[in-house]
Amino acid sequence: MSLKAGIVGLPNVGKSTLFNCLSNAKAQSANFPFCTIEPNVGVITVPDDRIAQLVEIDKPAKVIPTTIDIVDIAGLVKGASKGEGLGNKFLANIRETDAIIHVIRCFDDDNITHVDTTIDPVRDKEIIDIELQLKDLETIENRIAKIEKQAKTNKDRIALKQFEVLTIIKETLLQGKSARTINFDEVDYAIAKSFELITLKPVMYVCNVDEAAIIKGNNYVDAVKEATKTENAEILIISAKAESEIAELEDENERKMFLDDLGLKQSGVSKLIQSTYKLLQLETFFTTGKDEVRAWTYKKGTKAPQAAGVIHSDFEKGFIRAEVIKFSDYTQLKSEQAIKDAGKLSVEGKEYTVQDGDIMHFRFNV
């Protein structure tokens, strides 16, 4: 399953530094705008303590964790919707992602130049919001021009419904709000999603702070929280500088000591990856045994046959049933035979909705 989250932000807010911490891919990080010209894609392993528990039980020959793709996209500047800076590249690249990680500078440092000379995270956020909203408004107006006549003249029911949704989105964008703030029902959301709008994508705001603000934040973070309180968006506080120092430590004990000194139980990068996974509405099921422990990614709400298709298309085509073990039962009883003896193995059909952490075995025939 190839789903991507794009890291965006103004130049010099720390997004490429953060990307370098996330991935083995090395985006050039330098103190000037547009140091990231082409989007850098990193395949990121999703931290999951459950894998270690399965490995402890089954001692497999091979372990395969689940991953997501993170894309570091060139910095945006005011006027991007009109092609300023690398605006056209930025907007094309972000349109191809499934969710947005918006990095906002929330620290003071005279040695790192801000593109607008002063530090104002709310202004920075609004610059990107406005550019994305203007681009979406252009998209919506083009669609309205094509569909309005068909809707009003021919009374086409589908066209009328599309026109209704387009009008709601246009009014929202004109108010300076993103499409994601609209409370769509399931049908209208599906229609809105077909327009491929940038501001409909789920977003997570990452406040990049100095080490002193990692735990409680600072006035800049408070301002971002206030500015985003109606957006239903997650906010993470991370120090990209501290994360880059942690990433350079090869010894696990040294990393733990560094985190302890900062007052953290886990690195900000781990929290960011896990939060991005949830932002993309992804969950994990497992297959486990002596040969292999493997984590598989699926979209929340997926039925058993489609989950089987994640492993191989033949599994979905010839799906018969799924044998499901709950993770807590497996870690308690520690073997499939013990699970069966305890009556804890369930047999599920085509309508079963896969749950996060399920251990699954699929029966199929093609």
Coordinates of C-alpha atoms in Angstrom, one line a residue:
M1 CA 0.0 0.0 0.0
S2 CA 1.7 3.2 -1.2
L3 CA 0.4 6.1 0.8
K4 CA 2.5 9.3 1.1
A5 CA 2.7 12.1 3.6
G6 CA 4.4 15.3 2.4
I7 CA 6.5 17.5 4.7
V8 CA 5.8 21.1 3.9
G9 CA 6.7 24.5 5.2
L10 CA 8.4 27.8 4.4
P11 CA 12.1 27.7 3.7
N12 CA 14.4 27.3 6.7
V13 CA 11.8 26.1 9.2
G14 CA 13.7 22.8 9.7
K15 CA 11.7 20.4 7.6
S16 CA 14.6 19.0 5.7
T17 CA 16.5 18.5 8.9
L18 CA 13.5 16.6 10.2
F19 CA 13.3 14.6 7.0
N20 CA 16.9 13.6 7.4
C21 CA 16.1 12.3 10.9
L22 CA 13.2 10.3 9.6
S23 CA 14.9 8.7 6.7
N24 CA 18.2 7.3 5.5
A25 CA 17.7 9.4 2.4
K26 CA 19.7 12.6 2.8
A27 CA 18.0 15.8 1.7
Q28 CA 20.5 18.6 1.4
S29 CA 20.1 20.8 4.5
A30 CA 21.5 24.3 4.1
N31 CA 20.8 27.8 5.4
F32 CA 19.2 29.2 2.3
P33 CA 15.8 28.9 0.5
F34 CA 15.0 26.0 -1.9
C35 CA 17.8 23.7 -0.8
T36 CA 15.4 20.9 -1.5
I37 CA 14.6 21.3 -5.2
E38 CA 13.2 17.9 -6.0
P39 CA 11.0 16.0 -3.6
N40 CA 13.0 13.5 -1.6
V41 CA 11.1 10.3 -0.8
G42 CA 12.0 8.3 2.3
V43 CA 10.6 4.9 3.1
I44 CA 10.2 5.0 6.8
T45 CA 9.9 2.1 9.2
V46 CA 6.9 2.5 11.6
P47 CA 8.0 1.9 15.2
D48 CA 5.8 -0.9 16.7
D49 CA 6.6 -2.6 20.1
R50 CA 4.2 -5.4 19.2
I51 CA 6.7 -6.8 16.6
A52 CA 9.3 -7.3 19.3
Q53 CA 6.8 -9.3 21.4
L54 CA 6.0 -11.5 18.4
V55 CA 9.7 -12.0 17.7
E56 CA 10.2 -13.0 21.4
I57 CA 7.5 -15.7 21.1
D58 CA 8.2 -17.1 17.6
K59 CA 11.9 -16.4 17.1
P60 CA 11.5 -16.1 13.4
A61 CA 14.1 -16.3 10.7
K62 CA 13.0 -13.0 9.2
V63 CA 11.3 -9.8 10.5
I64 CA 9.5 -7.3 8.2
P65 CA 8.0 -4.2 9.8
T66 CA 5.5 -1.9 8.1
T67 CA 6.5 1.3 6.4
I68 CA 5.2 4.6 5.1
D69 CA 6.5 7.0 2.5
I70 CA 7.5 10.5 3.6
V71 CA 8.2 13.2 0.9
D72 CA 10.3 16.3 1.6
I73 CA 8.9 19.0 -0.6
A74 CA 10.6 22.2 -1.7
G75 CA 9.9 25.2 0.5
L76 CA 7.0 27.4 -0.4
V77 CA 6.9 31.2 -0.5
K78 CA 4.2 33.8 -0.8
G79 CA 2.8 33.9 -4.3
A80 CA 3.3 30.2 -5.0
S81 CA -0.2 29.8 -6.2
K82 CA 0.8 32.3 -9.0
G83 CA 4.0 30.4 -9.7
E84 CA 6.4 32.4 -7.5
G85 CA 9.5 30.7 -6.3
L86 CA 9.1 27.0 -6.8
G87 CA 5.3 27.3 -6.4
N88 CA 4.3 25.2 -9.4
K89 CA 6.7 22.4 -8.4
F90 CA 5.6 22.6 -4.7
L91 CA 1.9 22.5 -5.6
A92 CA 2.2 19.6 -8.0
N93 CA 4.2 17.6 -5.5
I94 CA 1.9 18.2 -2.6
R95 CA -1.1 17.3 -4.7
E96 CA 0.3 13.8 -5.1
T97 CA 0.5 13.2 -1.3
D98 CA -2.3 11.7 0.9
A99 CA -1.6 13.8 4.0
I100 CA 0.3 16.9 5.0
I101 CA 2.9 17.3 7.7
H102 CA 3.2 21.1 8.1
V103 CA 6.4 22.1 9.9
I104 CA 6.3 25.5 11.6
R105 CA 9.3 27.3 13.0
C106 CA 8.7 28.0 16.7
F107 CA 12.3 28.9 17.9
D108 CA 14.6 31.9 17.8
D109 CA 18.1 31.6 16.3
D110 CA 19.9 34.5 14.8
N111 CA 22.2 32.1 12.9
I112 CA 19.3 30.7 10.9
T113 CA 17.8 33.3 8.5
H114 CA 14.0 33.4 8.3
V115 CA 12.7 34.1 4.8
D116 CA 10.5 37.0 6.2
T117 CA 13.3 38.1 8.7
T118 CA 11.1 37.8 11.8
I119 CA 9.7 34.8 13.7
D120 CA 5.9 34.6 13.5
P121 CA 4.6 31.0 13.3
V122 CA 0.9 32.0 12.8
R123 CA 1.9 34.3 9.9
D124 CA 4.0 31.5 8.4
K125 CA 1.1 29.0 8.7
E126 CA -1.3 31.5 7.1
I127 CA 1.1 32.1 4.2
I128 CA 1.0 28.4 3.2
D129 CA -2.8 28.1 4.0
I130 CA -3.6 31.0 1.7
E131 CA -1.5 29.7 -1.1
L132 CA -3.1 26.3 -0.9
Q133 CA -6.5 27.8 -0.6
L134 CA -6.0 30.0 -3.7
K135 CA -4.8 27.0 -5.7
D136 CA -7.9 25.0 -4.6
L137 CA -10.1 28.0 -5.4
E138 CA -8.7 28.0 -8.9
T139 CA -9.4 24.3 -9.2
I140 CA -13.0 24.7 -7.9
E141 CA -13.8 27.7 -10.2
N142 CA -12.6 25.7 -13.2
R143 CA -14.8 22.7 -12.2
I144 CA -17.8 25.0 -11.6
A145 CA -17.5 26.6 -15.0
K146 CA -17.6 23.2 -16.6
I147 CA -20.5 21.7 -14.6
E148 CA -22.8 24.6 -13.8
K149 CA -24.6 24.6 -17.2
Q150 CA -25.0 20.8 -17.1
A151 CA -26.4 21.0 -13.6
K152 CA -28.9 23.9 -14.2
T153 CA -29.9 23.3 -17.8
N154 CA -30.0 19.5 -18.1
K155 CA -31.1 18.9 -14.4
D156 CA -28.5 16.1 -14.3
R157 CA -28.8 14.7 -10.7
I158 CA -25.1 13.8 -10.4
A159 CA -24.1 17.2 -11.8
L160 CA -26.5 19.0 -9.5
K161 CA -25.0 17.2 -6.5
Q162 CA -21.4 18.0 -7.6
F163 CA -22.4 21.7 -8.2
E164 CA -23.9 21.8 -4.7
V165 CA -20.6 20.4 -3.1
L166 CA -18.5 22.7 -5.3
T167 CA -20.5 25.8 -4.2
I168 CA -20.0 24.9 -0.5
I169 CA -16.3 24.4 -0.9
K170 CA -16.0 27.7 -2.9
E171 CA -17.8 29.7 -0.1
T172 CA -15.5 28.1 2.5
L173 CA -12.3 28.9 0.6
L174 CA -13.5 32.5 0.0
Q175 CA -13.8 32.8 3.8
G176 CA -10.1 31.9 4.2
K177 CA -10.9 28.4 5.5
S178 CA -9.6 25.1 4.2
A179 CA -11.8 22.4 2.7
R180 CA -11.0 20.0 5.5
T181 CA -12.9 22.2 7.9
I182 CA -16.2 21.4 6.2
N183 CA -18.4 18.9 8.0
F184 CA -19.2 16.7 5.0
D185 CA -21.4 13.6 5.2
E186 CA -19.9 10.4 3.7
V187 CA -21.5 11.0 0.2
D188 CA -20.5 14.6 -0.1
Y189 CA -17.0 13.8 1.2
A190 CA -16.5 11.3 -1.6
I191 CA -17.6 13.9 -4.1
A192 CA -15.3 16.5 -2.7
K193 CA -12.4 14.0 -2.6
S194 CA -12.8 13.4 -6.4
F195 CA -11.8 17.1 -7.0
E196 CA -8.3 16.3 -5.6
L197 CA -8.1 19.4 -3.4
I198 CA -5.0 20.1 -1.5
T199 CA -6.8 21.7 1.5
L200 CA -9.0 18.6 1.9
K201 CA -6.0 16.5 2.9
P202 CA -5.6 15.7 6.6
V203 CA -2.9 17.8 8.2
M204 CA -0.6 17.6 11.2
Y205 CA 1.2 20.7 12.5
V206 CA 4.7 20.1 13.7
C207 CA 6.0 22.9 15.9
N208 CA 9.8 22.9 15.6
V209 CA 11.2 24.2 18.9
D210 CA 14.5 24.5 20.7
E211 CA 15.4 22.0 23.4
A212 CA 14.1 24.1 26.3
A213 CA 10.6 24.0 24.8
I214 CA 10.4 20.2 24.0
I215 CA 8.2 19.3 26.9
K216 CA 5.9 22.2 27.5
G217 CA 6.2 24.3 24.4
N218 CA 6.5 28.0 24.3
N219 CA 4.6 31.2 23.4
Y220 CA 5.0 30.4 19.7
V221 CA 3.5 26.9 20.2
D222 CA 0.6 28.4 22.2
A223 CA -0.1 30.8 19.3
V224 CA -0.2 27.9 16.8
K225 CA -2.6 26.0 19.1
E226 CA -4.9 29.0 19.2
A227 CA -4.8 29.5 15.5
T228 CA -5.6 25.9 14.7
K229 CA -8.2 25.1 17.4
T230 CA -11.1 24.9 14.9
E231 CA -9.2 22.7 12.4
N232 CA -9.4 19.4 14.2
A233 CA -5.7 18.9 13.4
E234 CA -3.1 17.3 15.5
I235 CA -0.1 19.3 16.9
L236 CA 3.2 17.8 17.7
I237 CA 6.1 19.6 19.5
I238 CA 9.5 18.5 18.2
S239 CA 13.1 19.8 18.2
A240 CA 14.6 19.0 14.8
K241 CA 18.0 20.0 16.1
A242 CA 17.8 17.6 19.1
E243 CA 16.4 14.8 16.9
S244 CA 19.4 15.2 14.5
E245 CA 21.7 14.9 17.5
I246 CA 19.9 11.7 18.6
A247 CA 20.1 10.3 15.1
E248 CA 23.9 10.6 15.1
L249 CA 24.2 8.4 18.2
E250 CA 24.7 4.8 17.3
D251 CA 24.6 3.3 20.8
E252 CA 21.1 2.6 22.0
N253 CA 22.1 3.3 25.6
E254 CA 23.5 6.7 24.7
R255 CA 20.2 7.5 22.9
K256 CA 18.2 6.6 25.9
M257 CA 20.4 8.7 28.2
F258 CA 20.0 11.7 25.8
L259 CA 16.2 11.2 25.8
D260 CA 16.2 10.9 29.6
D261 CA 18.1 14.2 29.8
L262 CA 15.5 15.8 27.7
G263 CA 12.7 14.3 29.7
L264 CA 11.3 12.2 26.9
K265 CA 10.2 8.6 26.9
Q266 CA 10.6 8.2 23.1
S267 CA 12.1 10.3 20.4
G268 CA 10.0 13.0 18.6
V269 CA 10.7 11.2 15.3
S270 CA 9.1 8.0 16.6
K271 CA 6.0 10.0 17.8
L272 CA 5.9 11.8 14.4
I273 CA 6.0 8.5 12.4
Q274 CA 3.3 6.9 14.5
S275 CA 1.1 10.0 14.3
T276 CA 1.6 10.2 10.6
Y277 CA 0.5 6.5 10.3
K278 CA -2.7 7.4 12.2
L279 CA -3.1 10.6 10.1
L280 CA -3.2 8.5 7.0
Q281 CA -5.9 6.3 8.7
L282 CA -3.6 3.3 8.6
E283 CA -3.6 0.3 10.9
T284 CA -1.6 -3.0 11.1
F285 CA -2.3 -6.7 11.1
F286 CA 0.3 -9.4 11.5
T287 CA 1.3 -12.7 10.2
T288 CA 3.6 -14.6 12.4
G289 CA 5.5 -17.9 12.7
K290 CA 8.9 -19.5 12.7
D291 CA 9.7 -18.4 9.2
E292 CA 8.6 -14.8 9.4
V293 CA 7.0 -12.1 11.6
R294 CA 5.6 -9.5 9.3
A295 CA 3.5 -6.3 9.8
W296 CA 1.0 -5.5 7.0
T297 CA -0.5 -2.0 6.4
Y298 CA -4.2 -1.6 5.6
K299 CA -6.6 1.3 5.6
K300 CA -8.8 1.6 8.7
G301 CA -12.2 0.0 8.0
T302 CA -10.9 -2.6 5.6
K303 CA -12.8 -5.9 5.2
A304 CA -11.0 -9.3 5.4
P305 CA -10.9 -10.0 1.7
Q306 CA -9.3 -6.7 0.9
A307 CA -6.8 -7.2 3.8
A308 CA -5.9 -10.5 2.2
G309 CA -5.3 -8.7 -1.0
V310 CA -2.6 -6.6 0.7
I311 CA -0.6 -9.8 0.9
H312 CA -1.4 -11.0 -2.7
S313 CA -4.2 -10.3 -5.2
D314 CA -4.9 -14.0 -5.4
F315 CA -5.7 -14.1 -1.7
E316 CA -8.5 -11.5 -2.3
K317 CA -9.8 -13.1 -5.5
G318 CA -10.1 -16.6 -4.0
F319 CA -10.9 -15.5 -0.4
I320 CA -12.7 -18.3 1.6
R321 CA -12.2 -17.2 5.2
A322 CA -9.9 -15.6 7.7
E323 CA -8.6 -17.2 10.8
V324 CA -8.1 -14.4 13.4
I325 CA -6.2 -14.3 16.7
K326 CA -6.3 -11.2 18.9
F327 CA -2.8 -9.9 19.7
S328 CA -3.4 -9.9 23.5
D329 CA -4.5 -13.6 23.3
Y330 CA -1.4 -14.6 21.3
T331 CA 1.0 -12.8 23.6
Q332 CA -0.7 -14.4 26.6
L333 CA -1.0 -18.0 25.3
K334 CA 2.1 -17.8 23.1
S335 CA 1.2 -20.4 20.4
E336 CA -1.5 -21.1 17.8
Q337 CA -2.2 -24.5 19.3
A338 CA -2.8 -23.0 22.8
I339 CA -5.1 -20.4 21.2
K340 CA -7.1 -23.1 19.5
D341 CA -7.3 -25.2 22.7
A342 CA -8.6 -22.1 24.6
G343 CA -11.2 -21.5 21.9
K344 CA -9.7 -18.1 21.1
L345 CA -9.3 -18.5 17.3
S346 CA -12.2 -17.0 15.4
V347 CA -13.1 -17.8 11.8
E348 CA -14.4 -14.8 9.9
G349 CA -16.0 -14.3 6.5
K350 CA -16.1 -11.6 3.9
E351 CA -17.9 -9.0 6.1
Y352 CA -15.3 -9.0 8.9
T353 CA -13.7 -5.6 9.5
V354 CA -10.0 -6.1 10.3
Q355 CA -9.0 -4.7 13.7
D356 CA -5.6 -3.1 14.5
G357 CA -3.2 -5.8 15.9
D358 CA -5.1 -8.8 14.5
I359 CA -2.9 -11.8 13.7
M360 CA -4.4 -13.3 10.6
H361 CA -4.2 -16.4 8.4
F362 CA -6.2 -16.4 5.2
R363 CA -7.7 -19.4 3.5
F364 CA -8.2 -19.0 -0.3
N365 CA -8.7 -21.0 -3.5
V366 CA -7.9 -19.8 -7.0

